[in-house]
Short mmCIF file of N, CA and C in Angstrom, two decimals:
data_model
loop_
_atom_site.label_atom_id
_atom_site.label_comp_id
_atom_site.label_asym_id
_atom_site.label_seq_id
_atom_site.Cartn_x
_atom_site.Cartn_y
_atom_site.Cartn_z
N MET F 184 -5.95 4.15 -13.40
CA MET F 184 -4.78 3.86 -13.96
C MET F 184 -3.65 4.93 -14.55
N GLU F 185 -4.49 5.82 -15.06
CA GLU F 185 -3.70 6.81 -14.81
C GLU F 185 -3.45 7.82 -13.79
N ASP F 186 -3.38 7.95 -12.20
CA ASP F 186 -2.53 7.92 -11.41
C ASP F 186 -1.41 6.94 -11.34
N ILE F 187 -1.56 6.08 -11.74
CA ILE F 187 -0.25 4.66 -11.29
C ILE F 187 1.17 4.74 -12.95
N GLY F 188 -0.18 5.45 -13.81
CA GLY F 188 0.65 5.91 -14.92
C GLY F 188 1.57 6.94 -14.87
N GLY F 189 0.95 8.10 -14.22
CA GLY F 189 1.22 8.88 -14.34
C GLY F 189 2.96 8.96 -12.83
N ILE F 190 2.75 8.18 -12.03
CA ILE F 190 3.31 7.34 -11.05
C ILE F 190 5.27 7.33 -11.22
N LEU F 191 4.64 5.30 -12.21
CA LEU F 191 6.20 5.00 -13.02
C LEU F 191 6.42 5.85 -14.32
N SER F 192 6.06 7.04 -14.28
CA SER F 192 6.81 7.69 -14.74
C SER F 192 7.73 8.62 -14.46
N VAL F 193 7.83 9.39 -13.23
CA VAL F 193 8.58 9.31 -12.30
C VAL F 193 10.08 9.06 -12.74
N ASP F 194 11.39 9.35 -13.11
CA ASP F 194 12.66 9.75 -13.47
C ASP F 194 12.86 8.35 -14.67
N SER F 195 12.41 8.36 -15.50
CA SER F 195 12.09 7.24 -16.22
C SER F 195 12.96 7.89 -17.25
N THR F 196 13.19 6.48 -18.66
CA THR F 196 15.02 7.22 -19.37
C THR F 196 14.80 6.15 -20.66
N LYS F 197 15.45 7.13 -21.15
CA LYS F 197 15.65 5.55 -22.69
C LYS F 197 16.02 5.02 -22.46
N GLY F 198 15.55 3.93 -23.04
CA GLY F 198 15.53 2.24 -22.76
C GLY F 198 14.56 1.96 -21.34
N ASP F 199 14.16 2.87 -20.80
CA ASP F 199 12.58 2.63 -19.94
C ASP F 199 11.83 1.37 -21.17
N VAL F 200 11.68 0.10 -20.40
CA VAL F 200 10.07 -0.95 -21.82
C VAL F 200 9.18 -1.10 -20.75
N ILE F 201 8.04 -0.26 -20.96
CA ILE F 201 6.58 -1.56 -20.32
C ILE F 201 5.94 -2.14 -20.96
N LEU F 202 5.49 -3.05 -20.41
CA LEU F 202 4.78 -4.27 -20.66
C LEU F 202 2.99 -4.39 -20.64
N LEU F 203 2.48 -3.49 -21.04
CA LEU F 203 1.16 -3.73 -20.60
C LEU F 203 0.27 -5.02 -21.29
N ASP F 204 -0.38 -5.51 -21.01
CA ASP F 204 -1.10 -7.54 -21.03
C ASP F 204 -2.43 -6.83 -20.22
N GLY F 205 -3.38 -7.52 -20.75
CA GLY F 205 -4.85 -7.42 -19.61
C GLY F 205 -6.05 -7.26 -20.94
N ASP F 206 -6.49 -7.47 -20.52
CA ASP F 206 -8.25 -7.64 -20.75
C ASP F 206 -9.04 -7.00 -21.56
N LEU F 207 -9.16 -7.16 -23.30
CA LEU F 207 -9.85 -5.64 -23.63
C LEU F 207 -10.34 -4.67 -22.37
N GLY F 208 -10.31 -2.95 -22.08
CA GLY F 208 -11.17 -1.96 -21.41
C GLY F 208 -10.13 -2.85 -20.06
N ALA F 209 -9.53 -3.31 -20.01
CA ALA F 209 -8.76 -3.73 -18.55
C ALA F 209 -8.07 -1.67 -17.95
N GLY F 210 -7.60 -1.30 -19.02
CA GLY F 210 -7.05 0.27 -18.66
C GLY F 210 -5.43 0.08 -19.37
N LYS F 211 -4.78 -0.08 -20.00
CA LYS F 211 -3.50 -0.16 -20.85
C LYS F 211 -3.34 1.45 -21.69
N THR F 212 -4.35 1.65 -21.84
CA THR F 212 -4.52 3.02 -23.09
C THR F 212 -4.17 4.11 -21.31
N CYS F 213 -5.34 3.71 -20.59
CA CYS F 213 -6.16 4.95 -19.08
C CYS F 213 -4.78 4.36 -18.90
N PHE F 214 -3.96 3.56 -18.36
CA PHE F 214 -2.37 3.42 -17.42
C PHE F 214 -1.70 4.07 -19.18
N SER F 215 -1.77 4.47 -19.82
CA SER F 215 -0.52 4.90 -21.26
C SER F 215 -0.45 6.71 -21.29
N ARG F 216 -1.83 6.90 -21.36
CA ARG F 216 -2.04 8.45 -20.96
C ARG F 216 -1.71 9.22 -20.01
N GLY F 217 -1.31 8.05 -18.52
CA GLY F 217 -1.48 9.00 -17.73
C GLY F 217 0.22 8.94 -17.14
N PHE F 218 0.57 7.85 -17.65
CA PHE F 218 2.23 8.21 -18.31
C PHE F 218 2.66 8.56 -19.18
N VAL F 219 2.32 9.12 -20.28
CA VAL F 219 2.33 9.80 -21.30
C VAL F 219 2.75 11.45 -20.45
N ARG F 220 1.62 12.13 -19.79
CA ARG F 220 1.15 13.41 -19.66
C ARG F 220 1.79 12.95 -18.33
N GLY F 221 1.93 12.88 -17.05
CA GLY F 221 3.10 12.53 -16.28
C GLY F 221 3.87 12.68 -16.40
N ARG F 222 5.35 11.95 -17.84
CA ARG F 222 6.17 12.21 -18.40
C ARG F 222 6.69 14.07 -18.90
N MET F 223 5.71 14.00 -19.73
CA MET F 223 6.18 14.74 -20.04
C MET F 223 4.91 16.57 -19.28
N GLY F 224 4.94 16.30 -18.45
CA GLY F 224 4.15 17.49 -17.43
C GLY F 224 2.98 18.42 -18.15
N SER F 225 2.23 17.30 -19.18
CA SER F 225 1.20 17.73 -19.08
C SER F 225 0.34 17.12 -18.96
N GLU F 226 -0.53 17.51 -18.10
CA GLU F 226 -2.32 16.87 -18.75
C GLU F 226 -2.84 17.31 -18.80
N ASP F 227 -3.14 17.86 -20.33
CA ASP F 227 -3.25 18.08 -21.41
C ASP F 227 -2.95 17.63 -22.72
N GLU F 228 -2.46 16.87 -22.54
CA GLU F 228 -1.33 16.58 -23.40
C GLU F 228 -3.35 15.63 -24.39
N ARG F 229 -2.77 15.25 -25.86
CA ARG F 229 -4.34 14.08 -26.32
C ARG F 229 -2.86 13.04 -26.87
N VAL F 230 -3.61 11.92 -25.96
CA VAL F 230 -2.82 10.66 -26.01
C VAL F 230 -3.99 9.37 -25.90
N THR F 231 -4.22 8.78 -26.88
CA THR F 231 -4.97 8.24 -27.78
C THR F 231 -4.70 6.64 -27.85
N SER F 232 -5.17 6.09 -27.84
CA SER F 232 -5.25 4.19 -28.60
C SER F 232 -4.56 4.03 -29.57
N PRO F 233 -3.13 3.42 -30.30
CA PRO F 233 -2.31 3.43 -30.77
C PRO F 233 -3.07 2.19 -31.68
N THR F 234 -4.15 2.07 -31.21
CA THR F 234 -4.28 0.22 -32.16
C THR F 234 -4.65 0.45 -33.18
N TYR F 235 -5.23 1.19 -33.84
CA TYR F 235 -4.89 1.42 -36.53
C TYR F 235 -3.54 2.02 -36.09
N LEU F 236 -2.50 2.62 -36.10
CA LEU F 236 -1.68 3.01 -36.46
C LEU F 236 -0.52 2.98 -35.61
N LEU F 237 -1.23 2.20 -34.47
CA LEU F 237 0.13 0.84 -34.28
C LEU F 237 1.07 1.78 -33.41
N SER F 238 1.87 2.94 -33.40
CA SER F 238 2.59 3.24 -32.57
C SER F 238 2.10 4.87 -33.06
N ASN F 239 2.04 5.29 -31.37
CA ASN F 239 2.28 6.67 -31.40
C ASN F 239 3.35 7.27 -30.75
N THR F 240 3.74 8.35 -30.86
CA THR F 240 5.09 9.08 -30.53
C THR F 240 5.06 10.29 -29.97
N TYR F 241 5.48 10.86 -28.87
CA TYR F 241 4.82 11.58 -27.61
C TYR F 241 6.81 12.90 -27.68
N SER F 242 7.05 13.70 -27.62
CA SER F 242 8.29 13.67 -27.17
C SER F 242 7.94 13.86 -25.77
N ALA F 243 9.70 13.64 -24.69
CA ALA F 243 9.34 13.50 -23.72
C ALA F 243 9.68 14.86 -22.67
N ASP F 244 10.27 15.34 -23.29
CA ASP F 244 11.36 16.72 -23.17
C ASP F 244 10.44 17.67 -24.01
N ALA F 245 11.50 19.27 -23.37
CA ALA F 245 11.21 20.01 -24.27
C ALA F 245 12.37 19.16 -25.17
N ALA F 246 13.74 19.47 -25.82
CA ALA F 246 14.98 19.22 -26.59
C ALA F 246 13.84 18.33 -27.73
N GLY F 247 13.10 17.35 -28.07
CA GLY F 247 12.76 16.72 -27.98
C GLY F 247 13.65 14.94 -28.63
N SER F 248 14.78 14.54 -27.09
CA SER F 248 15.94 14.02 -27.61
C SER F 248 15.72 12.32 -27.02
N THR F 249 14.41 12.78 -26.19
CA THR F 249 13.22 11.22 -25.80
C THR F 249 12.63 11.34 -25.94
N LYS F 250 12.05 10.88 -26.77
CA LYS F 250 10.57 10.24 -27.61
C LYS F 250 9.61 8.72 -25.92
N ILE F 251 8.71 8.90 -26.34
CA ILE F 251 7.96 7.85 -26.05
C ILE F 251 7.31 7.21 -27.11
N TYR F 252 7.50 5.61 -27.34
CA TYR F 252 6.67 5.47 -28.29
C TYR F 252 5.56 4.31 -27.54
N HIS F 253 4.00 4.67 -28.05
CA HIS F 253 2.93 3.99 -27.85
C HIS F 253 2.56 3.06 -28.05
N MET F 254 3.02 1.68 -28.81
CA MET F 254 2.79 0.38 -29.50
C MET F 254 1.81 -0.45 -28.91
N ASP F 255 0.95 -0.89 -29.64
CA ASP F 255 0.08 -1.45 -29.72
C ASP F 255 -0.55 -2.36 -30.56
N LEU F 256 0.26 -3.55 -30.71
CA LEU F 256 0.44 -4.93 -31.29
C LEU F 256 -1.22 -5.99 -30.93
N TYR F 257 -1.69 -5.52 -31.08
CA TYR F 257 -3.02 -6.42 -30.74
C TYR F 257 -3.42 -6.80 -32.83
N ARG F 258 -3.35 -6.19 -33.26
CA ARG F 258 -3.69 -6.77 -34.54
C ARG F 258 -2.36 -7.04 -35.22
N LEU F 259 -1.68 -7.57 -34.53
CA LEU F 259 -0.74 -8.16 -35.43
C LEU F 259 -0.01 -9.52 -35.54
N SER F 260 0.96 -10.77 -35.94
CA SER F 260 0.91 -11.11 -35.64
C SER F 260 1.82 -12.07 -34.80
N GLY F 261 2.99 -10.78 -35.42
CA GLY F 261 4.11 -11.03 -33.70
C GLY F 261 4.67 -11.44 -35.23
N SER F 262 4.46 -12.54 -36.62
CA SER F 262 5.71 -11.84 -37.42
C SER F 262 7.10 -10.95 -37.86
N GLU F 263 7.70 -11.36 -38.10
CA GLU F 263 9.39 -10.36 -38.09
C GLU F 263 8.51 -9.06 -39.68
N ASP F 264 7.86 -9.49 -40.62
CA ASP F 264 6.96 -8.34 -41.22
C ASP F 264 6.40 -7.41 -40.72
N ASP F 265 5.28 -8.35 -39.86
CA ASP F 265 4.61 -7.14 -39.36
C ASP F 265 5.37 -6.11 -37.96
N MET F 266 6.89 -6.89 -37.52
CA MET F 266 7.37 -5.68 -36.11
C MET F 266 7.50 -5.19 -37.21
N ALA F 267 8.42 -5.38 -38.63
CA ALA F 267 10.28 -4.08 -39.28
C ALA F 267 9.36 -2.83 -38.83
N PRO F 268 8.19 -2.31 -39.20
CA PRO F 268 7.72 -1.07 -39.01
C PRO F 268 8.14 -0.42 -38.05
N LEU F 269 7.77 -0.57 -36.85
CA LEU F 269 7.45 -0.77 -35.01
C LEU F 269 9.09 0.05 -34.79
N ASP F 270 10.55 -0.79 -35.82
CA ASP F 270 11.79 -0.29 -35.62
C ASP F 270 12.04 -1.44 -33.97
N LEU F 271 11.19 -1.98 -33.49
CA LEU F 271 11.76 -1.92 -31.87
C LEU F 271 12.83 -1.96 -31.63
N ASP F 272 14.14 -2.90 -31.68
CA ASP F 272 14.95 -2.14 -31.37
C ASP F 272 15.59 -1.36 -31.45
N ASN F 273 15.12 -0.29 -31.60
CA ASN F 273 15.53 1.61 -32.07
C ASN F 273 14.47 2.01 -31.06
N ALA F 274 13.84 1.70 -30.82
CA ALA F 274 12.44 1.54 -30.21
C ALA F 274 13.23 1.66 -28.64
N PHE F 275 12.98 0.75 -28.46
CA PHE F 275 13.62 0.17 -26.88
C PHE F 275 14.48 0.38 -25.97
N GLU F 276 16.19 0.71 -27.26
CA GLU F 276 16.69 1.22 -26.79
C GLU F 276 16.86 2.63 -26.85
N ASN F 277 16.61 3.51 -27.58
CA ASN F 277 16.38 4.58 -27.24
C ASN F 277 15.63 5.73 -26.84
N GLY F 278 14.24 4.97 -26.84
CA GLY F 278 12.89 5.83 -26.24
C GLY F 278 12.50 4.66 -24.68
N ILE F 279 11.82 5.58 -23.81
CA ILE F 279 10.93 5.08 -23.26
C ILE F 279 9.48 4.04 -24.12
N SER F 280 8.96 2.91 -23.74
CA SER F 280 8.45 1.76 -24.98
C SER F 280 7.79 1.58 -23.64
N LEU F 281 6.14 1.46 -23.52
CA LEU F 281 4.04 1.05 -24.09
C LEU F 281 4.24 0.76 -24.68
N VAL F 282 4.26 -0.55 -24.40
CA VAL F 282 3.68 -1.45 -25.07
C VAL F 282 2.34 -2.42 -24.69
N GLU F 283 1.27 -1.89 -25.66
CA GLU F 283 -0.08 -3.18 -25.61
C GLU F 283 -0.02 -4.37 -25.76
N TRP F 284 -0.10 -5.40 -25.32
CA TRP F 284 -0.82 -6.79 -26.33
C TRP F 284 0.54 -7.18 -26.82
N PRO F 285 2.35 -7.54 -24.73
CA PRO F 285 3.21 -7.70 -25.44
C PRO F 285 3.10 -9.02 -25.75
N SER F 286 2.03 -10.89 -25.95
CA SER F 286 2.33 -11.70 -26.41
C SER F 286 2.79 -11.41 -27.26
N ARG F 287 2.39 -11.16 -28.19
CA ARG F 287 2.72 -10.96 -30.01
C ARG F 287 4.32 -10.76 -29.89
N LEU F 288 5.15 -10.32 -29.43
CA LEU F 288 6.81 -10.17 -28.86
C LEU F 288 7.00 -11.62 -29.62
N ASN F 289 8.27 -11.35 -30.33
CA ASN F 289 8.67 -12.68 -30.47
C ASN F 289 10.14 -13.07 -28.85
N LYS F 290 10.67 -12.23 -28.94
CA LYS F 290 11.35 -11.96 -27.79
C LYS F 290 11.07 -10.24 -26.19
N LYS F 291 11.69 -10.82 -25.65
CA LYS F 291 11.49 -9.02 -25.03
C LYS F 291 12.08 -9.24 -24.12
N PRO F 292 12.55 -7.88 -24.43
CA PRO F 292 13.96 -7.06 -23.52
C PRO F 292 14.25 -8.08 -21.51
N PRO F 293 15.17 -8.35 -21.52
CA PRO F 293 15.54 -8.42 -20.12
C PRO F 293 15.39 -7.72 -19.53
N GLU F 294 15.28 -6.03 -19.97
CA GLU F 294 14.88 -5.19 -19.05
C GLU F 294 14.00 -4.57 -19.37
N ARG F 295 12.86 -4.81 -18.29
CA ARG F 295 11.67 -4.27 -17.92
C ARG F 295 10.60 -4.43 -17.08
N LEU F 296 9.76 -3.86 -17.20
CA LEU F 296 8.41 -4.03 -16.55
C LEU F 296 7.43 -4.00 -16.56
N ASP F 297 6.20 -5.60 -16.73
CA ASP F 297 5.43 -5.77 -16.87
C ASP F 297 4.32 -5.89 -16.13
N ILE F 298 3.22 -5.26 -16.42
CA ILE F 298 1.45 -4.86 -15.96
C ILE F 298 1.15 -6.25 -16.91
N THR F 299 0.17 -6.58 -16.11
CA THR F 299 -1.47 -7.49 -16.26
C THR F 299 -2.09 -6.68 -15.43
N LEU F 300 -3.13 -6.11 -16.48
CA LEU F 300 -4.54 -5.48 -15.78
C LEU F 300 -5.24 -6.68 -15.82
N SER F 301 -6.20 -6.36 -14.88
CA SER F 301 -7.52 -7.31 -15.36
C SER F 301 -8.75 -6.57 -14.58
N ILE F 302 -9.78 -7.37 -14.67
CA ILE F 302 -11.57 -7.14 -14.65
C ILE F 302 -12.14 -8.50 -14.06
N ASP F 303 -11.42 -7.80 -12.81
CA ASP F 303 -11.83 -9.26 -11.96
C ASP F 303 -13.54 -9.64 -11.80
N SER F 304 -14.18 -8.59 -11.30
CA SER F 304 -16.13 -9.32 -11.19
C SER F 304 -16.62 -7.20 -11.00
N THR F 305 -17.80 -7.40 -11.76
CA THR F 305 -18.59 -6.66 -11.18
C THR F 305 -19.71 -6.08 -10.46
N ILE F 306 -19.08 -4.88 -9.00
CA ILE F 306 -19.50 -4.40 -7.74
C ILE F 306 -20.52 -4.51 -8.32
N GLN F 307 -21.95 -3.99 -7.51
CA GLN F 307 -22.73 -3.02 -6.91
C GLN F 307 -21.83 -1.87 -5.96
N SER F 308 -22.08 -0.45 -6.54
CA SER F 308 -21.18 0.60 -5.75
C SER F 308 -22.99 0.50 -5.29
N ASP F 309 -22.28 2.00 -3.99
CA ASP F 309 -22.93 2.22 -2.96
C ASP F 309 -24.33 2.58 -3.60
N ASP F 310 -24.62 3.58 -5.11
CA ASP F 310 -25.51 4.02 -5.85
C ASP F 310 -26.09 3.69 -6.54
N GLY F 311 -26.06 2.08 -6.30
CA GLY F 311 -26.69 1.13 -7.21
C GLY F 311 -26.03 1.14 -8.90
N SER F 312 -24.95 1.74 -8.74
CA SER F 312 -24.68 1.24 -9.99
C SER F 312 -23.59 0.12 -10.56
N ASP F 313 -22.86 -0.69 -11.15
CA ASP F 313 -22.41 -1.35 -11.43
C ASP F 313 -21.19 -0.76 -11.73
N SER F 314 -20.02 -0.80 -10.45
CA SER F 314 -18.43 -0.54 -11.27
C SER F 314 -17.36 -2.03 -11.11
N LYS F 315 -16.27 -1.88 -12.14
CA LYS F 315 -16.17 -3.07 -12.54
C LYS F 315 -14.30 -2.61 -11.24
N ASP F 316 -14.18 -3.41 -10.66
CA ASP F 316 -13.03 -3.88 -9.69
C ASP F 316 -11.61 -4.12 -11.44
N ARG F 317 -10.37 -3.71 -10.50
CA ARG F 317 -9.58 -3.74 -11.21
C ARG F 317 -7.89 -3.80 -10.43
N LYS F 318 -7.48 -4.87 -11.22
CA LYS F 318 -5.51 -5.03 -10.38
C LYS F 318 -4.99 -5.51 -12.17
N MET F 319 -3.50 -4.14 -11.51
CA MET F 319 -3.18 -4.90 -11.83
C MET F 319 -1.90 -5.27 -10.88
N LYS F 320 -0.74 -6.08 -11.74
CA LYS F 320 0.65 -6.90 -10.90
C LYS F 320 1.56 -6.35 -12.19
N LEU F 321 2.40 -5.75 -10.69
CA LEU F 321 3.18 -5.46 -11.75
C LEU F 321 4.88 -6.64 -11.74
N VAL F 322 4.99 -6.46 -12.74
CA VAL F 322 6.76 -7.40 -12.28
C VAL F 322 7.94 -6.70 -12.98
N PRO F 323 8.44 -6.58 -12.34
CA PRO F 323 10.05 -5.97 -12.73
C PRO F 323 10.90 -7.42 -13.04
N PHE F 324 12.03 -6.96 -14.27
CA PHE F 324 12.84 -7.56 -14.96
C PHE F 324 13.94 -6.26 -14.86
N GLY F 325 14.73 -6.17 -14.03
CA GLY F 325 16.14 -6.15 -14.37
C GLY F 325 15.94 -5.32 -12.82
N ASP F 326 17.48 -4.36 -12.07
CA ASP F 326 18.04 -4.09 -11.57
C ASP F 326 17.62 -3.15 -10.65
N ARG F 327 16.74 -2.22 -12.28
CA ARG F 327 16.48 -0.59 -12.56
C ARG F 327 15.53 -1.17 -11.66
N TRP F 328 14.35 -2.17 -12.73
CA TRP F 328 12.70 -1.75 -12.37
C TRP F 328 12.92 -2.37 -10.86
N VAL F 329 13.71 -3.18 -10.03
CA VAL F 329 13.05 -3.70 -9.15
C VAL F 329 13.53 -2.66 -8.35
N GLU F 330 15.02 -1.83 -8.39
CA GLU F 330 15.09 0.05 -7.28
C GLU F 330 14.86 0.36 -7.28
N ARG F 331 13.44 0.39 -8.85
CA ARG F 331 12.42 1.67 -9.31
C ARG F 331 11.52 1.26 -8.13
N LEU F 332 10.78 0.38 -8.31
CA LEU F 332 9.25 0.34 -7.75
C LEU F 332 9.51 -0.14 -6.14
N ARG F 333 10.79 -0.23 -5.24
CA ARG F 333 11.20 -0.20 -4.71
C ARG F 333 10.99 1.14 -4.09
N PHE F 334 11.71 2.15 -3.91
CA PHE F 334 11.76 3.31 -4.13
C PHE F 334 10.25 4.34 -3.92
N LEU F 335 9.60 3.77 -5.00
CA LEU F 335 8.42 4.41 -4.95
C LEU F 335 7.67 3.77 -3.96
N GLU F 336 7.60 1.93 -3.81
CA GLU F 336 6.32 2.26 -2.88
C GLU F 336 7.32 2.33 -1.25
N SER F 337 8.67 2.59 -0.66
CA SER F 337 9.56 3.49 0.04
C SER F 337 8.48 3.98 0.30
N GLU F 338 9.20 5.36 -0.51
CA GLU F 338 8.36 6.65 -0.56
C GLU F 338 6.65 7.25 -0.27
N GLY F 339 5.87 6.10 -0.25
CA GLY F 339 4.37 5.85 -0.13
C GLY F 339 3.35 6.56 -0.94
N TYR F 340 4.04 5.35 -2.79
CA TYR F 340 3.66 6.36 -3.56
C TYR F 340 1.85 5.38 -3.53
N PHE F 341 2.43 4.23 -4.12
CA PHE F 341 1.86 3.18 -3.01
C PHE F 341 0.69 2.96 -2.03
N GLU F 342 0.98 3.79 -1.67
CA GLU F 342 0.32 3.70 0.08
C GLU F 342 -1.27 3.11 -0.65
N ASP F 343 -1.90 4.10 -1.01
CA ASP F 343 -3.92 3.98 -1.33
C ASP F 343 -3.94 1.76 -2.06
N LEU F 344 -3.27 1.08 -2.69
CA LEU F 344 -3.30 -0.49 -3.23
C LEU F 344 -2.54 -0.83 -2.61
N MET F 345 -3.58 -2.11 -2.97
CA MET F 345 -2.59 -2.87 -2.25
C MET F 345 -1.78 -3.92 -3.20
N MET F 346 -1.06 -4.33 -2.36
CA MET F 346 0.10 -4.74 -2.90
C MET F 346 0.74 -5.95 -2.04
N ASP F 347 1.32 -6.77 -3.48
CA ASP F 347 2.29 -7.56 -2.89
C ASP F 347 3.74 -7.67 -3.22
N SER F 348 4.80 -7.06 -2.15
CA SER F 348 6.21 -7.35 -2.24
C SER F 348 6.91 -8.33 -3.14
N SER F 349 6.30 -9.43 -2.36
CA SER F 349 7.79 -10.71 -3.07
C SER F 349 8.21 -10.25 -4.34
N ALA F 350 7.74 -9.93 -5.78
CA ALA F 350 8.58 -9.85 -6.36
C ALA F 350 9.37 -8.57 -6.66
N LEU F 351 9.99 -7.80 -4.74
CA LEU F 351 10.82 -6.43 -4.41
C LEU F 351 11.21 -7.13 -3.76
N GLU F 352 11.36 -8.33 -2.90
CA GLU F 352 12.65 -9.55 -1.94
C GLU F 352 13.67 -9.73 -2.76
#
């Protein structure tokens, strides 16, 4: 998940919104960690779940002019009062936003990338231990996201992944 987050951070800019949905423990924060570290160019950056803080903010560039907002809406009801401290309109317009549990949003930005993570099954590894099979579904909304995913696919970034490209056609 971290590697894919890092790949999707390439060329990210203000106004980019990624909505991360899926099962508990499916890898939403792990994806976000890879994204933040990739965008910042810092493998050592501490990236933690914003579950209790609701939002963690990172500087995406040395000047600090672009912020990455990593938000977790799990503990919120979705009411305007709950969402107000996050200043979502500002974050979506002026920063790069990674939003866990987007089902709590009353309104989703029209230009965004929806990512759904799931844990399909428990499988037996060669060493006899159990491992979890994870799946990721990417659904682009808006021309910029369609073009970015098409570019990353054409450049071979997704070669090691099983992929259904129908959303890019």
